CSV table of C-alpha atoms in Angstrom, one decimal:
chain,number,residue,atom,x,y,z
A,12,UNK,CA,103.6,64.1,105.7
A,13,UNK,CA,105.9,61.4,105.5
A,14,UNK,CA,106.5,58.5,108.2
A,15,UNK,CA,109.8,60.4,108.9
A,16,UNK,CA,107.9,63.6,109.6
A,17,UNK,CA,105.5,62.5,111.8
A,18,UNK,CA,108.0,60.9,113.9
A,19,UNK,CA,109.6,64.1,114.4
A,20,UNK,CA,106.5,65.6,115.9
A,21,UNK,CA,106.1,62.5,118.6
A,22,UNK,CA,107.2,63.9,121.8
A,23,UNK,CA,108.9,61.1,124.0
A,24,UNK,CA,112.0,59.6,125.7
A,25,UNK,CA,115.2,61.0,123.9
A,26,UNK,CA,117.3,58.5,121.4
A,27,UNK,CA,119.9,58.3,124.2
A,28,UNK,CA,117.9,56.6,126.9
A,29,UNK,CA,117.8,57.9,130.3
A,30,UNK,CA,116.6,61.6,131.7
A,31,UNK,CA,117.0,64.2,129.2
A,32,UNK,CA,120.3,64.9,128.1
A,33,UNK,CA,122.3,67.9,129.3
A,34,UNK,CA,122.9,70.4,127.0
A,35,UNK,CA,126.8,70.9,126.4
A,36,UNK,CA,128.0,74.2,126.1
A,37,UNK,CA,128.9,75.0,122.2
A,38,UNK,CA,130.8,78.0,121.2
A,39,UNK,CA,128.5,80.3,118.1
A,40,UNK,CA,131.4,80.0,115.9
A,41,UNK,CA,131.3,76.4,116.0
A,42,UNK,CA,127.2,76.4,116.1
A,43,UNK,CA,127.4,78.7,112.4
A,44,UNK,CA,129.3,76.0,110.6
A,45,UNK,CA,126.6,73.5,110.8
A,46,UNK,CA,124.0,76.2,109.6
A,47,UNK,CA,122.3,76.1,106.0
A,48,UNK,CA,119.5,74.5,103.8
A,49,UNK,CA,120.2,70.8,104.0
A,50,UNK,CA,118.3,67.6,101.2
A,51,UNK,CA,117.7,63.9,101.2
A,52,UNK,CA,117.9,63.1,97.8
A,53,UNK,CA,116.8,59.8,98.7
A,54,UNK,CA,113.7,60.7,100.5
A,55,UNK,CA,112.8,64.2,99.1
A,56,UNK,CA,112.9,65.9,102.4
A,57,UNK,CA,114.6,69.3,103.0
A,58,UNK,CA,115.3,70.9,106.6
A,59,UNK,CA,117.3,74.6,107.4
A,60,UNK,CA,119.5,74.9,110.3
A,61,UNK,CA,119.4,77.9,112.0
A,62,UNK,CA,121.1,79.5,114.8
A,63,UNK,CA,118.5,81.6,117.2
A,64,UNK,CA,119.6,82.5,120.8
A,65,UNK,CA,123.0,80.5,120.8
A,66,UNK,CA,120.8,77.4,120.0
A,67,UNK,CA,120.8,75.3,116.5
A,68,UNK,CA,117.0,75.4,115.8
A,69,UNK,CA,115.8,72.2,113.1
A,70,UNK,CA,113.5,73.9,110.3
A,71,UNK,CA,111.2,72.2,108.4
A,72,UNK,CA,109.6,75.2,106.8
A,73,UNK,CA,107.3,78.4,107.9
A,74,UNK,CA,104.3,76.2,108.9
A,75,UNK,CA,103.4,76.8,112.8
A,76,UNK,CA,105.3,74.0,114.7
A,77,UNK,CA,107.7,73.2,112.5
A,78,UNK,CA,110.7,74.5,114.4
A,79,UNK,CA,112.4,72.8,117.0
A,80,UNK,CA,115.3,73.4,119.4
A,81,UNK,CA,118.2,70.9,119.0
A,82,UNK,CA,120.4,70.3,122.4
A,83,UNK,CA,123.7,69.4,122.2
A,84,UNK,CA,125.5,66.9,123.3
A,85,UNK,CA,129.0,67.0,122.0
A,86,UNK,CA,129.7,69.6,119.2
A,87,UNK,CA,128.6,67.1,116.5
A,88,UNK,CA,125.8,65.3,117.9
A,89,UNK,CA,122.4,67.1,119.3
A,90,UNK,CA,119.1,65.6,120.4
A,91,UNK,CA,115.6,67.5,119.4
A,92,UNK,CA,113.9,69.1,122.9
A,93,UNK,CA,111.4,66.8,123.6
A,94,UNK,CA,111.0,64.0,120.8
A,95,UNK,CA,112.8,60.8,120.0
A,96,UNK,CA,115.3,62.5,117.1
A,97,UNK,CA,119.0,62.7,117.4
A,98,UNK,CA,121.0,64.6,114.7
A,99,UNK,CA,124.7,64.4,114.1
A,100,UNK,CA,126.4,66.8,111.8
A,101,UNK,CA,129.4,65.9,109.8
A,102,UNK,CA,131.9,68.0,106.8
A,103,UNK,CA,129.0,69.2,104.3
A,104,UNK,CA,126.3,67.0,105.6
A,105,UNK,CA,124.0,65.6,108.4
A,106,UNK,CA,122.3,62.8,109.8
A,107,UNK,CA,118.8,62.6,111.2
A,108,UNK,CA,117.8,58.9,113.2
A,109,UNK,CA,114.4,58.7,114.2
A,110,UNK,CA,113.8,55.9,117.1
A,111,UNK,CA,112.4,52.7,115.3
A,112,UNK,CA,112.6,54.4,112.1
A,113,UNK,CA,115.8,54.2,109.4
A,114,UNK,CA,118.6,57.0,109.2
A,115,UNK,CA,118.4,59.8,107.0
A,116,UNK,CA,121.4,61.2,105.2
A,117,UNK,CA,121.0,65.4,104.1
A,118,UNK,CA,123.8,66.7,102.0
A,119,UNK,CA,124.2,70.7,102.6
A,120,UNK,CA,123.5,72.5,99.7
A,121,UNK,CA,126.0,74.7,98.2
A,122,UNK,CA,124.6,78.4,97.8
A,123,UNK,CA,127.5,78.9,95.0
A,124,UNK,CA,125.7,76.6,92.8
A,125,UNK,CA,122.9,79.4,92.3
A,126,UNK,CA,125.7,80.8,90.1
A,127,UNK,CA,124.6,78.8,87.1
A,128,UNK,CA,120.7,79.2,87.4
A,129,UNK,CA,120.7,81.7,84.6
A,130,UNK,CA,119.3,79.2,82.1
A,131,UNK,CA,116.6,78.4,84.2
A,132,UNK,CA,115.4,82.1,84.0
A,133,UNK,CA,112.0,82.2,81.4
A,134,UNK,CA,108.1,82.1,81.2
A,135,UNK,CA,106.8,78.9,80.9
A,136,UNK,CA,103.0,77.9,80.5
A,137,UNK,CA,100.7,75.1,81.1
A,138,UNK,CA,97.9,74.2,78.3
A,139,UNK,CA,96.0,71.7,80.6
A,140,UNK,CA,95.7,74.4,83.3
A,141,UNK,CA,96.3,77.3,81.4
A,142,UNK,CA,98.6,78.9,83.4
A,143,UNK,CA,101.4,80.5,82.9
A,144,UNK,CA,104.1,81.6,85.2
A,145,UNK,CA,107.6,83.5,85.3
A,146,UNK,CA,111.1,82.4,86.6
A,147,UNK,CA,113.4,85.3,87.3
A,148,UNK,CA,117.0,84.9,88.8
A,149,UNK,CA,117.1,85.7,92.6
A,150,UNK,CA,120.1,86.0,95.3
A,151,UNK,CA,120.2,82.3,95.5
A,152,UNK,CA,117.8,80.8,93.2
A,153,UNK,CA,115.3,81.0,90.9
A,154,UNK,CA,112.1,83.2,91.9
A,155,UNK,CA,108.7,81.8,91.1
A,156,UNK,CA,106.0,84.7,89.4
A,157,UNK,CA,102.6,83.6,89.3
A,158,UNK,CA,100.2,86.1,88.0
A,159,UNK,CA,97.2,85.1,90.3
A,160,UNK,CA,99.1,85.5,93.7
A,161,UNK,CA,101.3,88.6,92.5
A,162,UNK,CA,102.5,89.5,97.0
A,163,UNK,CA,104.4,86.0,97.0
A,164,UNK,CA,107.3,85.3,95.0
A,165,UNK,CA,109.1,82.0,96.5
A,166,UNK,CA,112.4,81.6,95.8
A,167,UNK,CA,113.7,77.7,94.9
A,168,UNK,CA,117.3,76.7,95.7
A,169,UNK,CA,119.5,74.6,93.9
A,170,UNK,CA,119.7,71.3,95.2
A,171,UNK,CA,120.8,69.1,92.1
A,172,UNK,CA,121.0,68.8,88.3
A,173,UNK,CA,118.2,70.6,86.8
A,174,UNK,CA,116.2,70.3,90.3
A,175,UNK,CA,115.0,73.1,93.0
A,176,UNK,CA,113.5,73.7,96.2
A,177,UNK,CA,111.2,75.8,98.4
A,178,UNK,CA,110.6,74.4,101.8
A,179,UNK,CA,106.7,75.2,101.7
A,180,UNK,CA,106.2,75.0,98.5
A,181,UNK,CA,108.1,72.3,96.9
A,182,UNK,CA,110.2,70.8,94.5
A,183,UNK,CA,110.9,71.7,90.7
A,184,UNK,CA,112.6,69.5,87.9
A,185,UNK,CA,113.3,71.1,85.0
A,186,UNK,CA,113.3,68.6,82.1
A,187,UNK,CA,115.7,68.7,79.0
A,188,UNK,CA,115.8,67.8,75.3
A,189,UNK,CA,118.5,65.7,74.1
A,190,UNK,CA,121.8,68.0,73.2
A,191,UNK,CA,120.3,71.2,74.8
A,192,UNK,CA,121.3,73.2,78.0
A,193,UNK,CA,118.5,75.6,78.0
A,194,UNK,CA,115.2,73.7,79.9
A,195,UNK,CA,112.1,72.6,77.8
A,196,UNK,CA,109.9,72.8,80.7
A,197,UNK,CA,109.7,71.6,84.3
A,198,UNK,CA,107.6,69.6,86.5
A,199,UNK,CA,106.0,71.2,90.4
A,200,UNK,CA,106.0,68.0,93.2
A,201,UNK,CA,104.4,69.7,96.2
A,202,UNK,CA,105.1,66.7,97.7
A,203,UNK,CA,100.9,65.6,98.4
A,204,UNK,CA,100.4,66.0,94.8
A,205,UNK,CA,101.9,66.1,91.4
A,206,UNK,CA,101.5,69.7,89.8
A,207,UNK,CA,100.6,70.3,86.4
A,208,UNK,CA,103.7,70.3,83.6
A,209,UNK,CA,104.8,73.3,82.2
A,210,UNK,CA,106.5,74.6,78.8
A,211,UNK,CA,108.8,76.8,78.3
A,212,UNK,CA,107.7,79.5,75.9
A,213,UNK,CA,110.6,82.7,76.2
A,214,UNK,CA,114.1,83.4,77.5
A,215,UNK,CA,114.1,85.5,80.7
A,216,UNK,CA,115.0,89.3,79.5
């Protein structure tokens, strides 16, 4: 967990000062707009905002506790219930300041860049470990087969050139050789631990 992270979970006095704030009355419409899987390239983080009840919940993932509600303030600016976090949304991004900690910057990511993932598709393997795993093309990503654990099949998003994401599992890279636009491989960063490297062996059929 990174410094950020466990600064989200410290419950105390809200960013603004004073009593806690009072929650401003935001239309759904309005609420939808600011809804979607949003990265820090800069920092590695990822975080889904979802609307539940009329209310923007802050996701960090399926873990237990990893929700929170976020009150409004105005219709850009909310607060999280009960810890020290304020995030303001702006056009395609958002920005999460943690009291006595530096801003973070998430830029939404586009679900019409999944459009172009076709490449991606294929087995790859991994001598050291000798495994060997299956990328197949899902409704917004590339879904993850792994022959040991056959009931889950996580789906990555596209967050940036040759790189994707699953909140809970963690971040791909695919890695290219000079003048070619299919992948030779791709690195796994769970983000506790660097995961084996991997080799692309076949095209996806």
């Amino acid at each position: 967990m990174t410094p950020a992270e466990e600064h989200e979970d410290v419950a105390g006095a809200n960013p603004t000062g004073g009593e806690k704030p009072i929650s401003a009355e935001i239309p759904g419409t309005t609420l939808k707009k600011d809804t979607g899987l949003d990265y820090s390239e800069a920092s590695g983080l990822s975080r889904q905002i979802l609307v539940d009840e009329g209310r923007l919940v802050y996701s960090r993932g399926s873990r237990p506790g990893a929700n929170m509600w976020l009150v409004a303030l105005d219709e850009s600016r909310f607060v999280m219930e009960g810890a020290s976090v304020e995030v303001t949304f702006g056009t395609g991004d958002m920005t999460v300041e943690v009291q006595g900690e530096p801003s973070i910057r998430f830029e939404r990511v586009d679900p019409k860049s999944a459009y172009g993932i076709r490449p991606f598709a294929g087995r790859y393997c991994s001598p050291g470990v000798d495994i060997s795993v299956a990328m197949s093309v899902g409704e917004e990503g590339l879904i993850l087969h792994h022959p040991r654990n056959r009931e889950e099949r996580p789906e990555f998003i596209p967050v940036g050139t040759g790189k994707f994401l699953n909140m809970d599992v963690g971040e791909i890279q695919f890695r290219f050789d000079v003048g070619s636009a299919v992948p030779s491989g791709f690195d796994l960063d769970t983000g506790r631990v660097k995961g084996p490297r991997f080799e692309r062996t076949a095209p996806d059929k």
